[in-house]
Short mmCIF file of C-alpha atoms in Angstrom, two decimals:
data_model
loop_
_atom_site.label_atom_id
_atom_site.label_comp_id
_atom_site.label_asym_id
_atom_site.label_seq_id
_atom_site.Cartn_x
_atom_site.Cartn_y
_atom_site.Cartn_z
CA UNK A 1 153.96 0.72 17.35
CA UNK A 2 151.71 2.88 15.13
CA UNK A 3 149.87 4.23 18.19
CA UNK A 4 153.20 5.23 19.82
CA UNK A 5 154.26 7.01 16.62
CA UNK A 6 150.97 8.92 16.37
CA UNK A 7 151.16 9.87 20.03
CA UNK A 8 154.73 11.10 19.55
CA UNK A 9 153.80 13.17 16.50
CA UNK A 10 150.76 14.62 18.34
CA UNK A 11 152.92 15.54 21.34
CA UNK A 12 155.46 17.18 19.05
CA UNK A 13 152.69 19.23 17.36
CA UNK A 14 151.47 20.33 20.76
CA UNK A 15 154.93 21.48 21.76
CA UNK A 16 155.22 23.47 18.52
CA UNK A 17 151.84 25.10 19.13
CA UNK A 18 152.77 26.06 22.66
CA UNK A 19 156.13 27.46 21.50
CA UNK A 20 154.32 29.47 18.81
CA UNK A 21 151.82 30.76 21.31
CA UNK A 22 154.58 31.79 23.78
CA UNK A 23 156.47 33.43 20.94
CA UNK A 24 153.44 35.51 19.97
CA UNK A 25 152.83 36.44 23.64
CA UNK A 26 156.42 37.68 24.01
CA UNK A 27 156.19 39.56 20.68
CA UNK A 28 152.99 41.24 21.79
CA UNK A 29 154.47 42.34 25.11
CA UNK A 30 157.66 43.58 23.52
CA UNK A 31 155.71 45.40 20.82
CA UNK A 32 153.55 47.13 23.39
CA UNK A 33 156.62 48.28 25.21
CA UNK A 34 158.50 49.48 22.09
CA UNK A 35 155.50 51.16 20.44
CA UNK A 36 154.44 52.71 23.72
CA UNK A 37 157.94 54.12 24.23
CA UNK A 38 158.52 55.28 20.64
CA UNK A 39 155.04 56.45 19.58
CA UNK A 40 152.80 56.77 22.59
CA UNK A 41 154.89 59.32 24.49
CA UNK A 42 155.23 61.85 21.62
CA UNK A 43 151.66 61.20 20.58
CA UNK A 44 150.29 61.98 24.06
CA UNK A 45 152.43 65.11 24.20
CA UNK A 46 151.03 66.19 20.84
CA UNK A 47 147.46 65.42 21.80
CA UNK A 48 147.80 67.46 24.95
CA UNK A 49 147.74 70.54 22.70
CA UNK A 50 144.40 72.33 22.81
CA UNK A 51 142.16 73.03 19.85
CA UNK A 52 141.55 76.71 19.12
CA UNK A 53 140.10 78.96 16.45
CA UNK A 54 142.60 81.08 14.57
CA UNK A 55 142.24 84.03 12.23
CA UNK A 56 144.98 85.48 10.05
CA UNK A 57 146.54 88.74 11.18
CA UNK A 58 149.35 89.08 8.65
CA UNK A 59 151.05 87.14 5.86
CA UNK A 60 154.43 88.33 4.71
CA UNK A 61 157.90 87.33 3.52
CA UNK A 62 160.59 88.72 5.84
CA UNK A 63 163.34 88.82 3.14
CA UNK A 64 165.45 86.12 4.81
CA UNK A 65 166.44 82.99 2.87
CA UNK A 66 166.94 79.52 4.24
CA UNK A 67 168.67 76.46 2.83
CA UNK A 68 166.96 73.22 1.94
CA UNK A 69 168.37 69.98 0.50
CA UNK A 70 167.17 68.59 -2.82
CA UNK A 71 167.87 65.21 -4.49
CA UNK A 72 168.30 64.70 -8.19
CA UNK A 73 169.18 61.01 -8.22
CA UNK A 74 170.55 58.23 -6.07
CA UNK A 75 173.93 59.92 -5.76
CA UNK A 76 172.99 63.48 -6.45
CA UNK A 77 172.20 65.97 -3.72
CA UNK A 78 172.51 69.70 -3.32
CA UNK A 79 171.19 72.73 -1.50
CA UNK A 80 169.03 75.57 -2.66
CA UNK A 81 167.29 78.52 -1.01
CA UNK A 82 163.72 79.40 -0.19
CA UNK A 83 162.26 82.63 1.24
CA UNK A 84 160.88 82.73 4.74
CA UNK A 85 157.07 83.19 4.93
CA UNK A 86 155.58 84.17 8.27
CA UNK A 87 151.85 83.81 8.92
CA UNK A 88 150.73 85.40 12.17
CA UNK A 89 147.33 84.49 13.57
CA UNK A 90 145.15 85.34 16.48
CA UNK A 91 144.72 82.44 18.88
CA UNK A 92 141.16 82.49 20.25
CA UNK A 93 142.05 80.49 23.39
CA UNK A 94 144.79 82.79 24.62
CA UNK A 95 143.65 85.78 22.56
CA UNK A 96 147.30 86.40 21.58
CA UNK A 97 149.36 86.69 18.43
CA UNK A 98 151.08 83.44 17.38
CA UNK A 99 153.16 82.14 14.43
CA UNK A 100 151.43 79.50 12.37
CA UNK A 101 153.31 76.30 11.34
CA UNK A 102 152.24 73.39 9.14
CA UNK A 103 152.94 70.76 11.81
CA UNK A 104 155.32 69.99 14.65
CA UNK A 105 157.94 68.52 12.33
CA UNK A 106 158.04 71.75 10.32
CA UNK A 107 158.15 73.76 13.55
CA UNK A 108 161.21 71.79 14.67
CA UNK A 109 162.89 72.05 11.25
CA UNK A 110 162.44 75.79 10.96
CA UNK A 111 160.78 77.55 13.94
CA UNK A 112 161.16 80.97 12.31
CA UNK A 113 159.03 80.34 9.21
CA UNK A 114 155.45 79.15 8.64
CA UNK A 115 156.11 77.07 5.52
CA UNK A 116 158.90 74.90 4.11
CA UNK A 117 158.30 74.19 0.41
CA UNK A 118 159.26 70.95 -1.29
CA UNK A 119 162.88 71.60 -2.09
CA UNK A 120 163.56 72.28 -5.77
CA UNK A 121 166.92 72.66 -7.48
CA UNK A 122 166.17 76.20 -8.72
CA UNK A 123 165.71 78.91 -6.12
CA UNK A 124 163.11 80.49 -8.36
CA UNK A 125 160.83 77.49 -8.15
CA UNK A 126 161.08 77.51 -4.35
CA UNK A 127 160.23 81.23 -4.36
CA UNK A 128 157.21 80.64 -6.61
CA UNK A 129 156.01 77.82 -4.33
CA UNK A 130 156.22 80.08 -1.27
CA UNK A 131 154.51 82.93 -3.15
CA UNK A 132 151.66 80.60 -4.10
CA UNK A 133 151.19 79.68 -0.47
CA UNK A 134 151.34 83.38 0.54
CA UNK A 135 148.60 84.24 -1.96
CA UNK A 136 146.52 81.31 -0.79
CA UNK A 137 146.49 82.57 2.79
CA UNK A 138 145.95 86.17 1.71
CA UNK A 139 143.14 85.66 -0.80
CA UNK A 140 141.55 82.23 -0.16
CA UNK A 141 141.71 82.14 3.58
CA UNK A 142 141.82 85.84 4.38
CA UNK A 143 140.07 86.58 7.64
CA UNK A 144 138.15 83.29 7.80
CA UNK A 145 138.34 81.35 11.05
CA UNK A 146 140.05 77.95 10.93
CA UNK A 147 141.01 75.29 13.44
CA UNK A 148 144.53 75.31 14.88
CA UNK A 149 146.34 73.61 17.71
CA UNK A 150 148.59 75.02 20.44
CA UNK A 151 150.34 73.96 23.64
CA UNK A 152 150.30 76.69 26.20
CA UNK A 153 153.08 75.14 28.26
CA UNK A 154 155.50 73.98 25.53
CA UNK A 155 155.30 76.71 22.83
CA UNK A 156 152.72 79.39 23.68
CA UNK A 157 153.87 81.66 20.83
CA UNK A 158 153.35 79.03 18.09
CA UNK A 159 150.29 77.29 16.70
CA UNK A 160 150.00 74.27 14.38
CA UNK A 161 147.74 73.89 11.35
CA UNK A 162 147.56 70.11 11.91
CA UNK A 163 148.79 67.65 14.48
CA UNK A 164 151.65 65.28 13.65
CA UNK A 165 150.00 62.54 15.67
CA UNK A 166 146.33 61.83 16.18
CA UNK A 167 144.10 59.22 17.81
CA UNK A 168 144.95 56.68 15.10
CA UNK A 169 148.49 56.51 16.40
CA UNK A 170 147.16 55.53 19.85
CA UNK A 171 144.91 52.92 18.27
CA UNK A 172 147.80 51.28 16.36
CA UNK A 173 150.03 51.42 19.41
CA UNK A 174 147.68 49.11 21.27
CA UNK A 175 145.61 47.26 18.66
CA UNK A 176 148.19 45.16 16.79
CA UNK A 177 150.37 44.19 19.77
CA UNK A 178 147.22 43.41 21.69
CA UNK A 179 145.91 41.22 18.83
CA UNK A 180 149.25 39.36 18.78
CA UNK A 181 149.16 38.90 22.52
CA UNK A 182 145.54 37.58 22.48
CA UNK A 183 146.25 35.18 19.61
CA UNK A 184 149.29 33.83 21.47
CA UNK A 185 147.25 33.34 24.69
CA UNK A 186 144.45 31.60 22.70
CA UNK A 187 146.91 29.21 21.03
CA UNK A 188 148.46 28.22 24.38
CA UNK A 189 145.10 27.87 26.13
CA UNK A 190 143.50 25.85 23.33
CA UNK A 191 146.52 23.59 23.08
CA UNK A 192 146.52 22.89 26.82
CA UNK A 193 142.75 22.29 26.71
CA UNK A 194 143.12 19.90 23.80
CA UNK A 195 145.92 18.05 25.59
CA UNK A 196 143.86 17.83 28.79
CA UNK A 197 140.85 16.46 26.88
CA UNK A 198 143.02 13.93 25.07
CA UNK A 199 144.43 12.66 28.36
CA UNK A 200 140.92 12.38 29.86
CA UNK A 201 139.63 10.56 26.74
CA UNK A 202 142.61 8.15 26.88
CA UNK A 203 141.93 7.53 30.60
CA UNK A 204 138.20 6.86 29.92
CA UNK A 205 139.14 4.49 27.10
CA UNK A 206 141.51 2.52 29.34
CA UNK A 207 138.79 2.16 31.95
CA UNK A 208 136.41 0.73 29.37
CA UNK A 209 138.86 -1.97 28.30
CA UNK A 210 140.17 -2.73 31.80
#
């Protein structure tokens, strides 16, 4: 009776292990699909942009103001204004004039300006923030060469100071789902191997006593 109970508990533990392994395998496959669809596609598009050397041609405020949204609490929001700063650079790859942007997110948010400051409640603080950035590019950067990124096919008249996505995104897209998938496969394989060895051991034991 005790042997039957132990065998039943062992069989139940095996079933749980196999179910866990299959669950991890399914999670790994689904994660690969979701992350590949949500992250991999935009990351690859971003990484297709070429690296170039840029030098500043002009830094100026154009006198146009844009709205931004600030928060002052959980239920407090409002809008304020910031001036539009345009930084034009020379793109060494195409040898053409291009508008510099912080990253692709900023380019999408405001394609006309080079910088969107952290939104403050007072317009004056926003203006001071933009002015500080303007002076930084005029005095600290000046005519020094720096690395920029551009996509000749998507937006040839714009360049980015940094990429939104990099190789780390591709790594995480594959690494963690792949680890989950491998762990699931190992659990299933080891459980099946253990079950097979137990059956063989039981058969050998029966032969000895027969």
